[in-house]
XYZ file of C-alpha atoms in Angstrom:
375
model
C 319.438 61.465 172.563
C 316.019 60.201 171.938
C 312.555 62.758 172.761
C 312.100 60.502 176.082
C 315.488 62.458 177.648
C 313.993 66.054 176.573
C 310.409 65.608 177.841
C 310.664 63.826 180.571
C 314.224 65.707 181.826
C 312.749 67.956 184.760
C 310.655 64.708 186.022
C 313.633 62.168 185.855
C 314.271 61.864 189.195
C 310.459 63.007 190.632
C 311.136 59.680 193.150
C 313.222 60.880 194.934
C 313.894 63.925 197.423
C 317.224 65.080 195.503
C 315.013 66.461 192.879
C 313.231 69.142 195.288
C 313.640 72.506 194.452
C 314.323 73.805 198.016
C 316.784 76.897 197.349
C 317.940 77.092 201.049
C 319.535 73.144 200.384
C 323.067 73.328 200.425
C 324.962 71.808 196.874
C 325.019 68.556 197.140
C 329.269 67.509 197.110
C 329.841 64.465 194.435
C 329.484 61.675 197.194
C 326.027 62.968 198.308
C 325.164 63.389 194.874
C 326.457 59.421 194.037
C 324.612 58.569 197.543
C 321.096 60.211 196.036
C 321.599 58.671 192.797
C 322.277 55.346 194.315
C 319.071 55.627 196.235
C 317.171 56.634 193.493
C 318.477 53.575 191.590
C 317.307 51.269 194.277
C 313.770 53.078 194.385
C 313.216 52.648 190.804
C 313.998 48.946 190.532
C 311.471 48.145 193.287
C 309.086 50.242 191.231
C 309.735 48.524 187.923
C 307.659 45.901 188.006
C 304.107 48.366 189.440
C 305.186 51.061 186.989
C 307.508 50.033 184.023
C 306.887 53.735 182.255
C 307.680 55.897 185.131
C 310.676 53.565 186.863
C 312.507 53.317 183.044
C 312.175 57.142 182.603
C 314.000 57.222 186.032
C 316.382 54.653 185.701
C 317.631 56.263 181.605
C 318.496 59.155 183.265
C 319.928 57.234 186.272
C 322.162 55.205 183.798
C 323.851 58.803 181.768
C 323.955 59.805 185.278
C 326.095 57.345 186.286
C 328.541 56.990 182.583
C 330.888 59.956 185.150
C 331.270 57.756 187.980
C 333.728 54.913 186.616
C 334.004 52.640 189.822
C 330.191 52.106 188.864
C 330.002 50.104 186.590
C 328.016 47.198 188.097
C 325.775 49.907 189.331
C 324.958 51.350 185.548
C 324.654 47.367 184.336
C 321.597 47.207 187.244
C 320.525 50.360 185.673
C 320.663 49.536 181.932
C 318.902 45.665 182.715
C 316.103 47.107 184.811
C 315.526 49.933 182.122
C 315.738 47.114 179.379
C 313.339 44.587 181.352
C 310.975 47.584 181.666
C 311.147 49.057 178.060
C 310.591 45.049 176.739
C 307.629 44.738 178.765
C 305.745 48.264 177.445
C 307.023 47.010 174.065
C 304.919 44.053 173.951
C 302.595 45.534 176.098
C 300.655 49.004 174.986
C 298.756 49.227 178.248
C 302.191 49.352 180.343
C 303.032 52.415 178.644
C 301.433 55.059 181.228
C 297.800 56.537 180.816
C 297.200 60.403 179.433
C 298.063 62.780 182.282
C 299.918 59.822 184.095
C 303.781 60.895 185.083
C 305.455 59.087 182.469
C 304.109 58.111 179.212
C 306.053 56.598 176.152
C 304.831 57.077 172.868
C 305.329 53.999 170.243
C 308.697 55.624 168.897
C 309.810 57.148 171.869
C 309.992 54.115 173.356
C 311.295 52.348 170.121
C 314.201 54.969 169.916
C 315.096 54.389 173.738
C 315.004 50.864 173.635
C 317.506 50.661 170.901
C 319.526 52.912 172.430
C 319.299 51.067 175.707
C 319.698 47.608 174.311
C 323.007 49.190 172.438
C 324.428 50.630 175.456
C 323.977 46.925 177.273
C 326.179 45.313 174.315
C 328.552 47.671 174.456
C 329.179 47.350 178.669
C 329.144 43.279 177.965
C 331.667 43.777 175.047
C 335.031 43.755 176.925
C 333.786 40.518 179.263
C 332.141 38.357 176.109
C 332.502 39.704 172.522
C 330.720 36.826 170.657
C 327.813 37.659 173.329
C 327.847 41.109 172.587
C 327.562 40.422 169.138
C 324.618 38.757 169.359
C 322.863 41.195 171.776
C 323.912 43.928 168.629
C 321.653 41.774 166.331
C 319.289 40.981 168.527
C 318.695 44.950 169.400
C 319.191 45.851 165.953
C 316.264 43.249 164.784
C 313.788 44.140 167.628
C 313.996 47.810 166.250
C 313.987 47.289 162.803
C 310.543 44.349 163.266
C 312.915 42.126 161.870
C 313.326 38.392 163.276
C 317.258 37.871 164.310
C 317.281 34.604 162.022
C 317.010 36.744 158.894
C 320.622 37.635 159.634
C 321.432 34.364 159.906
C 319.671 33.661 156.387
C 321.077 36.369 154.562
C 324.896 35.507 156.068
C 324.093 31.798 154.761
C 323.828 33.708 150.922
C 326.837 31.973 149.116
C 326.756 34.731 146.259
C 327.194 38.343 146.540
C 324.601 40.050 144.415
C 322.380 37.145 145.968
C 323.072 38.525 149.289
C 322.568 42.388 148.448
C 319.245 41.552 146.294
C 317.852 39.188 149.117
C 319.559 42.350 151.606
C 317.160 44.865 149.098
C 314.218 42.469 149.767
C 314.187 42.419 153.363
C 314.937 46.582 153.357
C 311.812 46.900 151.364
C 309.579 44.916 153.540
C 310.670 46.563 156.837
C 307.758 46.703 158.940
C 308.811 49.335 161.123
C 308.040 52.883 159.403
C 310.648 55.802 159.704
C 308.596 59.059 159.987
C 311.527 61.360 160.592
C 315.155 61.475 158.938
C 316.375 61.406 162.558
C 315.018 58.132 162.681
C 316.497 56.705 159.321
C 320.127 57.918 160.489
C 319.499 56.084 163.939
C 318.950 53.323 161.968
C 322.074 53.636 160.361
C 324.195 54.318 162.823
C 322.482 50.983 164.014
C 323.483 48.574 161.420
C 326.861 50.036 160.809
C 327.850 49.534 164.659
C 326.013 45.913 164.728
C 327.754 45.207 161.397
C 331.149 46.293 162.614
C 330.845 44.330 165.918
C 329.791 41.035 164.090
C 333.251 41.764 162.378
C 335.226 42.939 165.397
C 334.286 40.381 167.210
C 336.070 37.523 165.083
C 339.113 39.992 165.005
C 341.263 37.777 166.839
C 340.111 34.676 165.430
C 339.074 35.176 162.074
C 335.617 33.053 161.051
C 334.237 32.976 157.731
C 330.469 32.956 159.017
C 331.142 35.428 161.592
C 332.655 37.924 158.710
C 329.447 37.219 156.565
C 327.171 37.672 159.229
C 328.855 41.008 159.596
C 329.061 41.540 155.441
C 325.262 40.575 156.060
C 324.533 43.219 158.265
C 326.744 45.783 155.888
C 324.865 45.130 153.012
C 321.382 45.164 155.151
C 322.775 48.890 155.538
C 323.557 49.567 151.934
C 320.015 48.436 150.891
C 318.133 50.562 153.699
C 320.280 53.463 152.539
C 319.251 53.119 149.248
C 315.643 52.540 149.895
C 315.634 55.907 151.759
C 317.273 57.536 148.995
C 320.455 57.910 150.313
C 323.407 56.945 147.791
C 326.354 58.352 149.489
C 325.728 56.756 152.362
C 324.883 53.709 150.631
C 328.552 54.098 148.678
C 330.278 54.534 152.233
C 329.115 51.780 153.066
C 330.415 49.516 150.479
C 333.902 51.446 151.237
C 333.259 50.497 154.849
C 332.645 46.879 154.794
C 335.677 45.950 152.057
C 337.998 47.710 154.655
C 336.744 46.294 157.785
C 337.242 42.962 155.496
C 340.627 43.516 154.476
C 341.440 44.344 157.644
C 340.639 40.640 158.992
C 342.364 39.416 155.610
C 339.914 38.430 153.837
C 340.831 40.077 150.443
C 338.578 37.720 148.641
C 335.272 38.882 150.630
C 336.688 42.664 150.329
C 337.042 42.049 146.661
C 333.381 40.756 146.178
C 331.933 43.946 147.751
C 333.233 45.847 144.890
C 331.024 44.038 142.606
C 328.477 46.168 144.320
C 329.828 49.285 143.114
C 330.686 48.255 140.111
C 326.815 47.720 140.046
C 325.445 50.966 141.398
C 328.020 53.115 142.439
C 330.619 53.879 139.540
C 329.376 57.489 139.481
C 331.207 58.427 142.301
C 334.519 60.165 142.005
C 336.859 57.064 143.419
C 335.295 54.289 142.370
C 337.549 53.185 139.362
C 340.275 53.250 141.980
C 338.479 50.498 143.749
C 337.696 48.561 141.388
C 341.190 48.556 140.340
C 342.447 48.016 143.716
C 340.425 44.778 144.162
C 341.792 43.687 140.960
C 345.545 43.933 141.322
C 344.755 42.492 144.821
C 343.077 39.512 142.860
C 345.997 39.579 140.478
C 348.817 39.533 143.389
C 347.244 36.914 145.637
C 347.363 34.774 142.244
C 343.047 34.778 142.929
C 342.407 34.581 138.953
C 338.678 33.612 139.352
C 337.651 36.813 140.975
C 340.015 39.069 139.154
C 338.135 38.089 136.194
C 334.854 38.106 137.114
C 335.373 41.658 138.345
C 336.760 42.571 134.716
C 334.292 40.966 132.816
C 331.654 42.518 135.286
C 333.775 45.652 134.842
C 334.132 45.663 131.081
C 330.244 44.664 130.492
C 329.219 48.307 131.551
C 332.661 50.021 131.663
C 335.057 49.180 128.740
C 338.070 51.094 129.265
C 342.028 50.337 127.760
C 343.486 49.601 131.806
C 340.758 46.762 132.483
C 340.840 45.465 129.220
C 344.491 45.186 129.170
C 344.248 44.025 132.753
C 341.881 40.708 131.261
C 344.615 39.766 128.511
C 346.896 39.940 131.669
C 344.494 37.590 133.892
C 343.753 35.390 130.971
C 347.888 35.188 130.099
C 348.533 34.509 133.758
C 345.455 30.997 133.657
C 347.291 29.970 130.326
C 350.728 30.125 131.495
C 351.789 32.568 128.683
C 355.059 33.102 129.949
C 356.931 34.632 126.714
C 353.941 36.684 126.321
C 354.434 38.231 130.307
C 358.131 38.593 129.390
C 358.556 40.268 125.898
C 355.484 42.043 125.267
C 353.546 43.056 128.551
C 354.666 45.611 129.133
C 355.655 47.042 126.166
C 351.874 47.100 125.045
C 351.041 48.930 128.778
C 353.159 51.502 128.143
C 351.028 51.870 124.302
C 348.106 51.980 126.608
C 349.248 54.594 128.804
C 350.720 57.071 126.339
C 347.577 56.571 124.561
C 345.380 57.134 127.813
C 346.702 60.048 129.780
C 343.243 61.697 129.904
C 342.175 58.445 132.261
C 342.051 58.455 135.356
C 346.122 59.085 136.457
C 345.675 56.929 139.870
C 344.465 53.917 138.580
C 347.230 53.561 135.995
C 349.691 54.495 138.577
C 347.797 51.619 140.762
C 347.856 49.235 137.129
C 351.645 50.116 136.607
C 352.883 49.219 140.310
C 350.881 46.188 140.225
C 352.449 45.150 136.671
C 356.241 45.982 137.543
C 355.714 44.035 140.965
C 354.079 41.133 138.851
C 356.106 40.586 136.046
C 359.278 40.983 137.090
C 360.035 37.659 137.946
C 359.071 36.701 134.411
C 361.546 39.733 132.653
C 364.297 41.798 132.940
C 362.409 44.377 131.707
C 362.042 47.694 133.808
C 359.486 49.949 132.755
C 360.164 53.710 132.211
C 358.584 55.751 135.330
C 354.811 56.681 134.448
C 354.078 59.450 131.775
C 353.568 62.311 134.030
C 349.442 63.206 134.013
C-alpha cells in the first residue's frame, strides 16, 4: 500500500455523507454500504476533471472498497480508469496536484507509487478478457514508472545475443531516470518487472511466440540488472532461476539454457548454481542442441575447470564427430574414473551427469553402469 492510502485514509470518502461521524447513525447493512459507495463513485467521477487530486484520493479507496463486492466488477473498472485518467493528468501536470493546505495533495512519489499500482491493478482486471492487451498495459505501466520509453523493451527484446541483451539490460538500469530514495521503493520496482516480465511470458502461454518470450526474457533481465545496480545479488540470482523456468515451462529449453550463461557469469557463488549449469547442459546434450551445450562448457570451463564439464566437452565434441566406438567402449568407463576420483564434488551434479550419460548412451552400448559411488 503506497503513503497516499495512510495519509489520506480518514479523508477518503470526505464527499460524501457516509463518512460523517454522527454516533446516533444506525450501521450501515452491506447494501446501504454498496449504495453509499456507489454514490460516492458517481460523485467523484463528476469531480475528476475540477479536482484530479482530491476525486483520485476518493476513487483509490473507492476501488479496494469495492475488490469485496464481486458482482462489481464493471463498477471497480469505472473506478480504476477515472483514478488512472486523474493520476496521468497530475503526472504530467505539477499544478494538478492540490495546493499546501488543499484536501488532497500528492507528492511526486506518492503519486508515482499509486499510479503504478493503479495502472497494475487495470492490467490485471483486463487480463482474463485480452491477455496480449494486458501485456502491453504491464509495459506500458512498468515504463511510465521507471521514466523509461515502452520502445526500449521492444529494443532490448530485438537483442539476438544474450550477454548483448543483459549488458544493453545493465545500460538502461544505470541510466534510470527515476531515483529510488527508499528500499520500499526499489522492491516495488521489483515486484514490478517480475509481474510485467511474467505476463509478457504468460501471455504467449497458449501460443508460444519467440518475440513475445524475449520481450518477457527482456523484461527478466531488465530485473536482474536493476537488482544488481541496487546491490542486490540474491535477488538478482532469483531472477535468473525465475526466467529459465518460466522459459522451460513454454518449451523453450534453448532460451532457458542461454539464461544460464548469466550465472555462469556472475552468479556461480551461490550454493546451486553448478546444478544449473549442469542441468542446461544435459538438456543441450538430450535435445541433440550441440551448439549451446558447448558454448556453455567452454564458457563453463574458461572460469570453472572441473573433471564433470570437462568430461562432459569430450562427450559433446564425440557426439559432432560421430565417434560412435568411442560412446560405446570407453564412455563410460572413463566417467566412472572421473567419479571415483571426484567424490568430494558436488554429489548432485554427477548424479545429474550420470542419469544424463546412461539415458544417452545406451543406444550406442550394452554397457550398464554400476549405480553411483555413494557421496
Amino acid at each position: 500500500m503506497s503513503d497516499i492510502s495512510t495519509i489520506f485514509e480518514h479523508r477518503k470518502y470526505k464527499l460524501t455523507h457516509y463518512q460523517q461521524s454522527d454516533s446516533s447513525r444506525s450501521t450501515p447493512t452491506p447494501d446501504t454500504e454498496l449504495d453509499i459507495v456507489l454514490t460516492s463513485l458517481a460523485k467523484a467521477r463528476k469531480l475528476a476533471p475540477r479536482d484530479p487530486a482530491v476525486a483520485a484520493t476518493v476513487l483509490w479507496k473507492i476501488a479496494k472498497d469495492l475488490t469485496v463486492h464481486s458482482q462489481q466488477l464493471t463498477n471497480m473498472r469505472a473506478a480504476i480508469e477515472t483514478t488512472q485518467e486523474c493520476l496521468h493528468r497530475m503526472v504530467d501536470r505539477p499544478e494538478l496536484r492540490g495546493a499546501k493546505g488543499s484536501a488532497a495533495v500528492w507528492s511526486a512519489r506518492s503519486l508515482l507509487k499509486t499510479t503504478l499500482e493503479c495502472d497494475l491493478v487495470a492490467a490485471r482486471l483486463l487480463w482474463p478478457s485480452d491477455k496480449q492487451a494486458a501485456a502491453a498495459q504491464y509495459v506500458r505501466a512498468l515504463c511510465r514508472y521507471m521514466g523509461i520509453e515502452p520502445r526500449v523493451i521492444s529494443e532490448l527484446a530485438a537483442t539476438h545475443e544474450i550477454r548483448e541483451m543483459s549488458a544493453r539490460a545493465a545500460g538502461i538500469a544505470k541510466e534510470i531516470p527515476r531515483k529510488f530514495a527508499k528500499s520500499e521503493d526499489v522492491l516495488q520496482a521489483l515486484d514490478a518487472l517480475e509481474e510485467t516480465a511474467s505476463a509478457q511470458l504468460a501471455s504467449v502461454a497458449s501460443e508460444p511466440s519467440i518475440l513475445g518470450a524475449k520481450r518477457g526474457l527482456a523484461v527478466f533481465l531488465l530485473q536482474h540488472a536493476f537488482a544488481t545496480d541496487k546491490q542486490s545479488p540474491d535477488t538478482a540470482y532469483q531472477t535468473v532461476l525465475t526466467a529459465t523456468t518460466s522459459l522451460r515451462a513454454l518449451n523453450l529449453q534453448y532460451l532457458a539454457n542461454d539464461c544460464v550463461t548469466l550465472i555462469i557469469d556472475h552468479h556461480m557463488s551461490q550454493p546451486d548454481a553448478r546444478i544449473q549449469v549442469a542441468r542446461a547442459v544435459t538438456s543441450s546434450l538430450t535435445e541433440s542442441d550441440f551448439i549451446r551445450a558447448r558454448e556453455l562448457l567452454q564458457t563453463y570451463n574458461y572460469q570453472f575447470e572441473e573433471p564433470w564439464s570437462r568430461f562432459m566437452a569430450n562427450v559433446v565434441d564425440k557426439a559432432i564427430n560421430a565417434d560412435i566406438r568411442w560412446m560405446s567402449e570407453r564412455a563410460m568407463n572413463e566417467w566412472q574414473s572421473i567419479v571415483r576420483d571426484s567424490l568430494q564434488n558436488n554429489c548432485q551434479v554427477y548424479e545429474l551427469v550420470q542419469a544424463t550419460l546412461t539415458a544417452y548412451l545406451e543406444p550406442y552400448t550394452w554397457y550398464v553402469p554400476k549405480k553411483l559411488l555413494d557421496c
